[in-house]
Short mmCIF file of C-alpha atoms and ligand atoms in Angstrom, two decimals:
data_model
loop_
_atom_site.label_atom_id
_atom_site.label_comp_id
_atom_site.label_asym_id
_atom_site.label_seq_id
_atom_site.Cartn_x
_atom_site.Cartn_y
_atom_site.Cartn_z
CA MET Y 1 -53.04 52.86 -9.79
CA GLY Y 2 -53.31 55.74 -11.53
CA GLN Y 3 -54.13 58.79 -9.62
CA ALA Y 4 -51.71 58.88 -6.72
CA GLU Y 5 -48.89 57.72 -8.96
CA THR Y 6 -49.68 60.30 -11.55
CA ILE Y 7 -49.94 63.16 -9.08
CA ASP Y 8 -46.66 62.11 -7.50
CA ALA Y 9 -44.85 61.84 -10.81
CA ARG Y 10 -43.45 65.28 -11.03
CA VAL Y 11 -40.73 66.21 -13.44
CA PRO Y 12 -37.93 65.46 -13.07
CA PRO Y 13 -37.72 62.85 -10.27
CA VAL Y 14 -36.28 64.53 -7.19
CA ALA Y 15 -32.87 63.44 -5.95
CA VAL Y 16 -34.08 61.82 -2.72
CA TRP Y 17 -36.42 59.63 -4.72
CA GLN Y 18 -33.89 56.79 -4.66
CA VAL Y 19 -34.21 56.69 -0.84
CA LEU Y 20 -38.01 56.76 -0.83
CA ALA Y 21 -39.04 54.98 -4.02
CA LYS Y 22 -39.20 51.47 -2.58
CA LEU Y 23 -40.96 52.41 0.67
CA ARG Y 24 -44.61 51.41 0.63
CA GLY Y 25 -47.36 50.90 3.20
CA GLN Y 26 -46.10 49.72 6.59
CA ASP Y 27 -42.46 49.99 5.49
CA LEU Y 28 -42.95 53.70 4.91
CA ILE Y 29 -44.66 54.16 8.29
CA ASP Y 30 -41.83 52.25 10.01
CA TRP Y 31 -39.22 54.35 8.21
CA ARG Y 32 -40.93 57.54 9.37
CA LEU Y 33 -40.62 56.55 13.02
CA ALA Y 34 -37.46 54.43 13.22
CA GLU Y 35 -34.34 55.64 14.95
CA PRO Y 36 -31.29 55.54 12.69
CA ALA Y 37 -28.76 52.94 13.84
CA GLN Y 38 -25.90 55.41 13.99
CA ARG Y 39 -25.85 59.14 13.95
CA PRO Y 40 -23.32 61.78 14.88
CA SER Y 41 -23.76 63.52 18.23
CA PRO Y 42 -25.72 66.79 18.43
CA ASP Y 43 -22.43 68.55 19.25
CA GLU Y 44 -20.79 67.23 16.12
CA ARG Y 45 -23.75 68.56 14.14
CA ASP Y 46 -23.71 71.91 15.97
CA LEU Y 47 -27.39 71.56 16.81
CA PRO Y 48 -28.72 74.25 19.17
CA SER Y 49 -27.99 73.44 22.80
CA GLU Y 50 -31.27 74.96 24.02
CA PHE Y 51 -34.90 74.65 22.96
CA PRO Y 52 -36.83 77.70 21.77
CA PHE Y 53 -39.60 78.81 24.13
CA GLY Y 54 -43.25 78.86 23.21
CA TRP Y 55 -46.48 76.89 23.20
CA TYR Y 56 -46.22 73.34 21.89
CA PRO Y 57 -48.96 70.77 21.14
CA ILE Y 58 -47.98 67.67 23.11
CA LEU Y 59 -51.04 65.43 23.25
CA LEU Y 60 -54.36 65.26 21.46
CA SER Y 61 -57.19 66.22 23.79
CA ASN Y 62 -58.90 62.89 23.11
CA GLU Y 63 -55.77 60.98 24.13
CA LEU Y 64 -56.28 61.97 27.77
CA GLU Y 65 -59.50 61.02 29.53
CA ALA Y 66 -60.54 62.30 32.94
CA GLY Y 67 -58.89 60.28 35.68
CA VAL Y 68 -55.95 59.18 33.54
CA VAL Y 69 -52.25 60.02 33.99
CA LYS Y 70 -49.66 59.55 31.26
CA PRO Y 71 -45.89 59.84 31.01
CA LEU Y 72 -44.46 62.19 28.41
CA ARG Y 73 -40.97 63.12 27.41
CA TYR Y 74 -40.38 66.44 25.68
CA PHE Y 75 -37.62 69.05 25.91
CA ALA Y 76 -35.32 66.35 27.31
CA GLN Y 77 -37.49 66.16 30.44
CA GLU Y 78 -39.71 63.53 31.99
CA LEU Y 79 -43.24 64.76 32.57
CA ALA Y 80 -46.46 63.46 34.11
CA ILE Y 81 -49.71 64.78 32.64
CA TRP Y 82 -53.22 64.02 33.84
CA ARG Y 83 -56.82 65.10 33.49
CA GLY Y 84 -58.62 65.66 36.75
CA MET Y 85 -62.21 64.66 37.37
CA ASP Y 86 -63.11 68.33 36.74
CA GLY Y 87 -61.90 67.89 33.14
CA ALA Y 88 -58.88 70.19 33.48
CA VAL Y 89 -55.41 69.06 32.45
CA ARG Y 90 -52.37 69.43 34.75
CA MET Y 91 -48.74 68.61 34.19
CA VAL Y 92 -45.76 68.39 36.54
CA ASP Y 93 -42.18 67.16 36.41
CA ALA Y 94 -42.41 63.40 36.58
CA TYR Y 95 -40.13 62.59 39.51
CA CYS Y 96 -41.58 62.48 42.98
CA LYS Y 97 -39.79 64.57 45.61
CA HIS Y 98 -39.99 61.73 48.15
CA LEU Y 99 -37.87 58.94 46.64
CA GLY Y 100 -37.88 59.76 42.95
CA ALA Y 101 -40.57 57.49 41.50
CA HIS Y 102 -41.79 58.41 38.01
CA MET Y 103 -45.38 59.45 38.60
CA GLY Y 104 -46.37 59.11 34.95
CA HIS Y 105 -45.99 55.34 35.24
CA GLY Y 106 -48.53 53.88 37.63
CA GLY Y 107 -49.53 57.14 39.32
CA GLN Y 108 -53.19 57.60 40.12
CA VAL Y 109 -55.50 60.50 39.65
CA ASP Y 110 -57.29 61.25 42.92
CA GLY Y 111 -60.00 63.82 42.29
CA ASN Y 112 -58.05 66.53 40.53
CA GLU Y 113 -54.71 65.61 42.08
CA LEU Y 114 -52.05 63.02 41.40
CA ARG Y 115 -50.90 60.27 43.74
CA CYS Y 116 -47.41 58.85 43.36
CA PRO Y 117 -47.45 55.09 42.73
CA PHE Y 118 -44.63 54.40 45.22
CA HIS Y 119 -45.90 55.64 48.62
CA ALA Y 120 -49.08 57.47 47.60
CA TRP Y 121 -47.99 61.05 48.29
CA ARG Y 122 -50.55 63.30 46.65
CA TYR Y 123 -49.68 66.37 44.56
CA ASP Y 124 -51.71 69.41 43.65
CA GLY Y 125 -50.79 70.03 40.00
CA GLU Y 126 -51.49 73.74 40.10
CA ALA Y 127 -49.82 74.78 43.34
CA GLY Y 128 -47.06 72.17 42.98
CA VAL Y 129 -47.38 71.09 46.62
CA VAL Y 130 -47.96 67.79 48.41
CA THR Y 131 -51.43 67.73 49.96
CA ASP Y 132 -51.44 64.28 51.54
CA VAL Y 133 -49.00 61.71 52.87
CA PRO Y 134 -51.43 58.99 53.92
CA TYR Y 135 -49.15 57.12 56.34
CA ALA Y 136 -47.53 60.14 58.05
CA LYS Y 137 -48.80 62.25 60.94
CA ARG Y 138 -47.58 65.42 59.26
CA ILE Y 139 -46.54 66.47 55.79
CA PRO Y 140 -42.85 67.56 55.65
CA PRO Y 141 -42.75 71.38 55.48
CA GLN Y 142 -40.45 71.35 52.42
CA VAL Y 143 -43.24 69.86 50.30
CA LYS Y 144 -46.06 71.87 51.85
CA ARG Y 145 -44.74 74.80 49.84
CA LYS Y 146 -44.12 74.67 46.13
CA CYS Y 147 -41.70 71.79 45.58
CA ILE Y 148 -42.26 70.53 42.05
CA ARG Y 149 -42.33 72.26 38.71
CA THR Y 150 -45.82 72.75 37.32
CA TRP Y 151 -46.31 73.46 33.64
CA HIS Y 152 -48.80 75.78 31.98
CA VAL Y 153 -51.18 73.76 29.81
CA VAL Y 154 -54.16 74.83 27.71
CA GLU Y 155 -56.45 73.10 25.25
CA ALA Y 156 -57.05 74.48 21.77
CA ASN Y 157 -57.48 73.12 18.26
CA ARG Y 158 -58.24 69.61 19.61
CA TRP Y 159 -54.80 69.53 21.28
CA ILE Y 160 -53.28 69.98 24.73
CA TRP Y 161 -50.52 72.60 24.58
CA MET Y 162 -47.69 73.16 27.03
CA TRP Y 163 -45.82 76.39 27.52
CA TYR Y 164 -42.11 75.65 27.45
CA HIS Y 165 -39.62 78.13 28.82
CA PRO Y 166 -36.24 76.97 30.10
CA HIS Y 167 -36.36 79.46 33.00
CA ASP Y 168 -39.99 78.80 33.85
CA LEU Y 169 -41.14 82.27 32.78
CA PRO Y 170 -44.91 82.59 32.33
CA PRO Y 171 -46.55 82.47 28.88
CA GLN Y 172 -45.81 85.50 26.72
CA TRP Y 173 -48.62 84.99 24.22
CA GLU Y 174 -51.66 82.78 23.70
CA VAL Y 175 -52.30 79.81 21.46
CA LEU Y 176 -54.22 80.89 18.37
CA GLU Y 177 -57.47 79.01 17.79
CA HIS Y 178 -58.32 77.86 14.25
CA PRO Y 179 -62.05 78.09 13.54
CA GLU Y 180 -61.95 74.96 11.34
CA CYS Y 181 -60.97 72.84 14.37
CA ALA Y 182 -64.21 73.75 16.13
CA ASP Y 183 -66.37 73.50 13.01
CA PRO Y 184 -68.53 70.34 12.77
CA ASP Y 185 -68.49 70.70 8.99
CA TRP Y 186 -64.77 69.91 8.95
CA THR Y 187 -63.44 66.35 9.21
CA GLU Y 188 -61.78 64.68 12.18
CA PHE Y 189 -58.00 65.00 11.99
CA GLU Y 190 -56.20 62.65 9.69
CA ILE Y 191 -52.86 62.29 11.45
CA HIS Y 192 -49.47 61.32 10.08
CA GLU Y 193 -46.50 60.90 12.37
CA TRP Y 194 -42.72 61.12 12.13
CA ASN Y 195 -39.66 61.17 14.30
CA VAL Y 196 -37.13 63.57 12.85
CA TRP Y 197 -33.56 63.15 14.01
CA GLY Y 198 -32.58 66.77 13.88
CA SER Y 199 -33.42 70.19 15.30
CA LEU Y 200 -36.68 72.10 15.17
CA GLN Y 201 -34.88 75.15 13.82
CA ASN Y 202 -33.55 73.33 10.77
CA MET Y 203 -37.08 72.11 10.09
CA ALA Y 204 -38.57 75.58 10.47
CA GLU Y 205 -36.02 77.07 8.09
CA ASN Y 206 -37.41 74.81 5.36
CA GLY Y 207 -40.38 77.12 4.84
CA VAL Y 208 -38.21 80.07 3.81
CA ASP Y 209 -35.79 77.96 1.78
CA PHE Y 210 -37.33 78.68 -1.60
CA ALA Y 211 -34.73 76.94 -3.75
CA HIS Y 212 -35.26 73.55 -2.14
CA PHE Y 213 -38.86 73.29 -3.37
CA LYS Y 214 -37.70 72.47 -6.87
CA TYR Y 215 -34.84 70.13 -6.01
CA ILE Y 216 -36.24 68.25 -3.03
CA HIS Y 217 -39.95 68.42 -3.80
CA GLY Y 218 -39.93 68.70 -7.57
CA THR Y 219 -42.36 71.60 -7.83
CA ALA Y 220 -42.59 72.43 -11.50
CA THR Y 221 -41.28 75.96 -11.07
CA PHE Y 222 -39.68 77.94 -8.28
CA PRO Y 223 -42.62 79.07 -6.19
CA GLU Y 224 -43.45 82.71 -6.04
CA ALA Y 225 -43.56 83.66 -2.39
CA GLU Y 226 -44.63 86.66 -0.41
CA LEU Y 227 -42.93 86.19 2.92
CA GLU Y 228 -43.42 88.41 5.91
CA PHE Y 229 -41.67 88.29 9.25
CA HIS Y 230 -43.66 89.32 12.27
CA GLU Y 231 -43.44 89.50 16.04
CA LEU Y 232 -44.17 85.81 16.55
CA GLY Y 233 -42.50 84.35 13.50
CA ARG Y 234 -43.25 84.42 9.83
CA LYS Y 235 -46.00 83.95 7.37
CA ALA Y 236 -46.00 83.39 3.67
CA VAL Y 237 -48.26 82.96 0.75
CA ILE Y 238 -46.65 80.72 -1.83
CA ARG Y 239 -48.14 80.34 -5.25
CA ALA Y 240 -46.89 77.44 -7.30
CA LYS Y 241 -47.94 75.42 -10.29
CA MET Y 242 -48.79 71.93 -9.11
CA GLY Y 243 -48.70 68.95 -11.42
CA THR Y 244 -51.97 67.00 -11.33
CA PRO Y 245 -53.63 64.40 -13.53
CA MET Y 246 -55.56 67.28 -15.06
CA GLY Y 247 -52.42 69.19 -15.88
CA GLU Y 248 -50.93 72.10 -14.00
CA VAL Y 249 -53.09 73.79 -11.41
CA ASP Y 250 -52.44 77.10 -9.68
CA GLY Y 251 -52.00 76.14 -6.08
CA GLN Y 252 -51.68 78.39 -3.05
CA ILE Y 253 -50.03 77.55 0.23
CA ALA Y 254 -50.44 80.01 3.10
CA PHE Y 255 -48.53 79.27 6.26
CA ASP Y 256 -48.16 81.16 9.49
CA THR Y 257 -46.59 80.67 12.90
CA ARG Y 258 -47.05 81.77 16.49
CA GLY Y 259 -43.73 81.17 18.11
CA PRO Y 260 -41.63 78.12 17.31
CA GLY Y 261 -44.25 75.60 18.44
CA GLN Y 262 -47.43 76.65 16.63
CA SER Y 263 -47.56 76.55 12.87
CA TRP Y 264 -50.29 75.85 10.41
CA THR Y 265 -50.84 75.89 6.68
CA ARG Y 266 -53.90 76.41 4.54
CA PHE Y 267 -53.86 74.85 1.09
CA THR Y 268 -56.14 75.95 -1.68
CA GLY Y 269 -56.17 75.17 -5.36
CA ILE Y 270 -56.30 71.38 -5.69
CA SER Y 271 -58.38 71.10 -2.54
CA GLU Y 272 -59.09 73.06 0.58
CA THR Y 273 -57.09 71.74 3.53
CA LEU Y 274 -55.93 72.98 6.93
CA LEU Y 275 -52.74 71.41 8.17
CA VAL Y 276 -52.03 71.82 11.87
CA ALA Y 277 -48.33 71.02 12.13
CA CYS Y 278 -47.49 69.68 15.57
CA LEU Y 279 -43.74 69.55 16.08
CA VAL Y 280 -42.23 69.20 19.55
CA PRO Y 281 -38.57 68.69 20.46
CA VAL Y 282 -37.81 65.56 22.48
CA GLU Y 283 -34.02 65.86 22.49
CA ARG Y 284 -31.56 68.21 20.82
CA ASP Y 285 -31.54 65.90 17.81
CA HIS Y 286 -35.08 64.52 17.95
CA VAL Y 287 -38.36 66.18 17.05
CA HIS Y 288 -41.68 64.36 17.37
CA ALA Y 289 -43.87 65.45 14.48
CA ARG Y 290 -47.55 64.95 13.80
CA PHE Y 291 -49.31 66.49 10.82
CA CYS Y 292 -53.05 66.85 11.38
CA PHE Y 293 -55.20 67.44 8.35
CA THR Y 294 -58.78 68.58 8.27
CA GLN Y 295 -60.91 69.36 5.26
CA PRO Y 296 -64.49 70.39 4.65
CA LYS Y 297 -66.56 67.19 4.99
CA ALA Y 298 -68.45 68.04 1.84
CA GLN Y 299 -65.20 68.02 -0.07
CA ALA Y 300 -63.60 65.00 1.61
CA GLU Y 301 -66.71 62.87 1.18
CA GLY Y 302 -67.72 64.25 -2.19
CA PRO Y 303 -66.60 63.41 -5.70
CA MET Y 304 -63.36 65.36 -5.17
CA GLY Y 305 -62.47 63.24 -2.10
CA GLY Y 306 -59.90 61.20 -3.99
CA LEU Y 307 -58.09 64.29 -5.07
CA ALA Y 308 -58.13 65.64 -1.52
CA ARG Y 309 -56.63 62.38 -0.22
CA ALA Y 310 -54.00 62.45 -2.93
CA MET Y 311 -53.09 65.94 -1.83
CA ILE Y 312 -52.57 64.84 1.78
CA ARG Y 313 -50.41 61.97 0.54
CA ASP Y 314 -48.43 64.47 -1.46
CA ILE Y 315 -47.86 66.79 1.50
CA CYS Y 316 -46.67 63.81 3.57
CA LYS Y 317 -44.39 62.81 0.76
CA GLN Y 318 -42.87 66.27 0.87
CA PHE Y 319 -42.21 65.76 4.58
CA ASP Y 320 -40.57 62.41 3.78
CA GLN Y 321 -38.36 64.10 1.22
CA ASP Y 322 -37.28 66.79 3.69
CA LYS Y 323 -36.74 64.19 6.40
CA VAL Y 324 -34.01 62.54 4.35
CA VAL Y 325 -32.07 65.79 4.74
CA TRP Y 326 -33.19 66.82 8.26
CA ASP Y 327 -32.18 63.49 9.81
CA ARG Y 328 -28.54 64.15 8.99
CA GLN Y 329 -28.31 67.91 8.57
CA LYS Y 330 -25.93 69.88 10.76
CA PHE Y 331 -26.60 73.43 11.80
CA GLU Y 332 -24.46 75.55 9.52
CA ALA Y 333 -23.98 78.71 11.59
CA ASN Y 334 -22.25 80.61 8.79
CA PRO Y 335 -23.95 79.41 5.63
CA ILE Y 336 -22.79 80.53 2.20
CA ILE Y 337 -25.91 82.02 0.65
CA CYS Y 338 -26.49 82.83 -3.02
CA ASP Y 339 -28.90 85.23 -4.71
CA GLY Y 340 -31.49 82.55 -5.52
CA ASP Y 341 -31.90 81.52 -1.88
CA GLY Y 342 -34.77 82.57 0.31
CA PRO Y 343 -34.27 84.98 3.24
CA ILE Y 344 -32.44 82.52 5.45
CA PRO Y 345 -30.37 85.06 7.44
CA ARG Y 346 -33.53 87.08 8.08
CA PHE Y 347 -35.30 83.94 9.27
CA ARG Y 348 -32.51 83.15 11.69
CA GLN Y 349 -32.52 86.66 13.10
CA ASN Y 350 -36.27 86.43 13.67
CA TYR Y 351 -36.06 82.92 15.18
CA ALA Y 352 -33.24 83.78 17.61
CA LYS Y 353 -35.65 85.71 19.84
CA PHE Y 354 -37.15 82.43 20.99
CA TYR Y 355 -33.89 81.26 22.53
CA ALA Y 356 -33.85 82.44 26.13
CA SER Y 357 -30.10 83.04 26.06
CA GLU Y 358 -30.41 85.36 23.04
CA ALA Y 359 -33.71 87.03 23.77
CA PRO Y 360 -33.61 90.52 25.25
CA ALA Y 361 -34.13 90.46 29.02
S1 FES S 401 -41.47 58.11 45.77
FE1 FES S 401 -43.35 59.13 45.48
S2 FES S 401 -44.39 58.80 47.30
FE2 FES S 401 -42.49 57.83 47.64
FE1 FE2 S 402 -39.55 71.15 2.26
#
């Protein structure tokens, strides 16, 4: 089966290949999601004790219809998210202030508000107040004023985004819209999903870790990268020779970020692809990851479609290769760096501003 095998067969086989080689089809999908039977605690691995603040894509827009409420768990918190009959999305902390029912399970959307499943108290998801207690003569004053945490949510790039800040500060920037996501000439997302048993920061550092591309991913040469740090993260243009059935091709990978929760990559060379990388922390040692790919329809459905699909498979394979490391990696606060490494200390300095405890007041 020629093509995919050939395009994957880089030289020499990468070290993690022995872990991945036998995983095929459903076994590979199961491996991507499964929780390891045993793993050291986040403390033992020195994983960050707080989550970096920013906008994070938590649910696809088409996963939430009007009138539907869903439970979510991100940032080690239980959440209830719903779409009102007006089409707008709201999200609050999941636990009801009355007797602690989880409103994401069995709650009911009433107009634009949410009714708790237990005793039908009704919450306004914007003001964070109770607007109705159907069996009481009066609403307790403590819940007539703001009593529950409400979360900022917006929709962009076919996703619902939440603003996470541990101290509930308001959004400090906006989600960047990608024109491809609104362009009917680009395909629906092709989505691949992983649970990574590690920290978001270790995953983010991967992009500036130039040396790993050869050893973990088997790129034919060390990629040539132009990396730039900016106010909201980092961007890079990486040029690398990519092995293909037609020989080596000059590929280009351009990635950029807006805070720790929005990152995207445009691939050109083998085929034109936008990857919207949706990574959201669930726990200190658990990140829920979805890679969403879109390509020009003309390309995906045309004679080069096979090559485009092979490229997506290859990008996912790179994620699999990194995952072998991420799932067990500790955070090495004082790494020993050599001259061939990418700008890892610079990355960490830039990333630290998204931790509320380190950010300037
Ligand atoms: S616990 Fe929610 S209304 Fe009683
Ligand atoms: Fe990588």
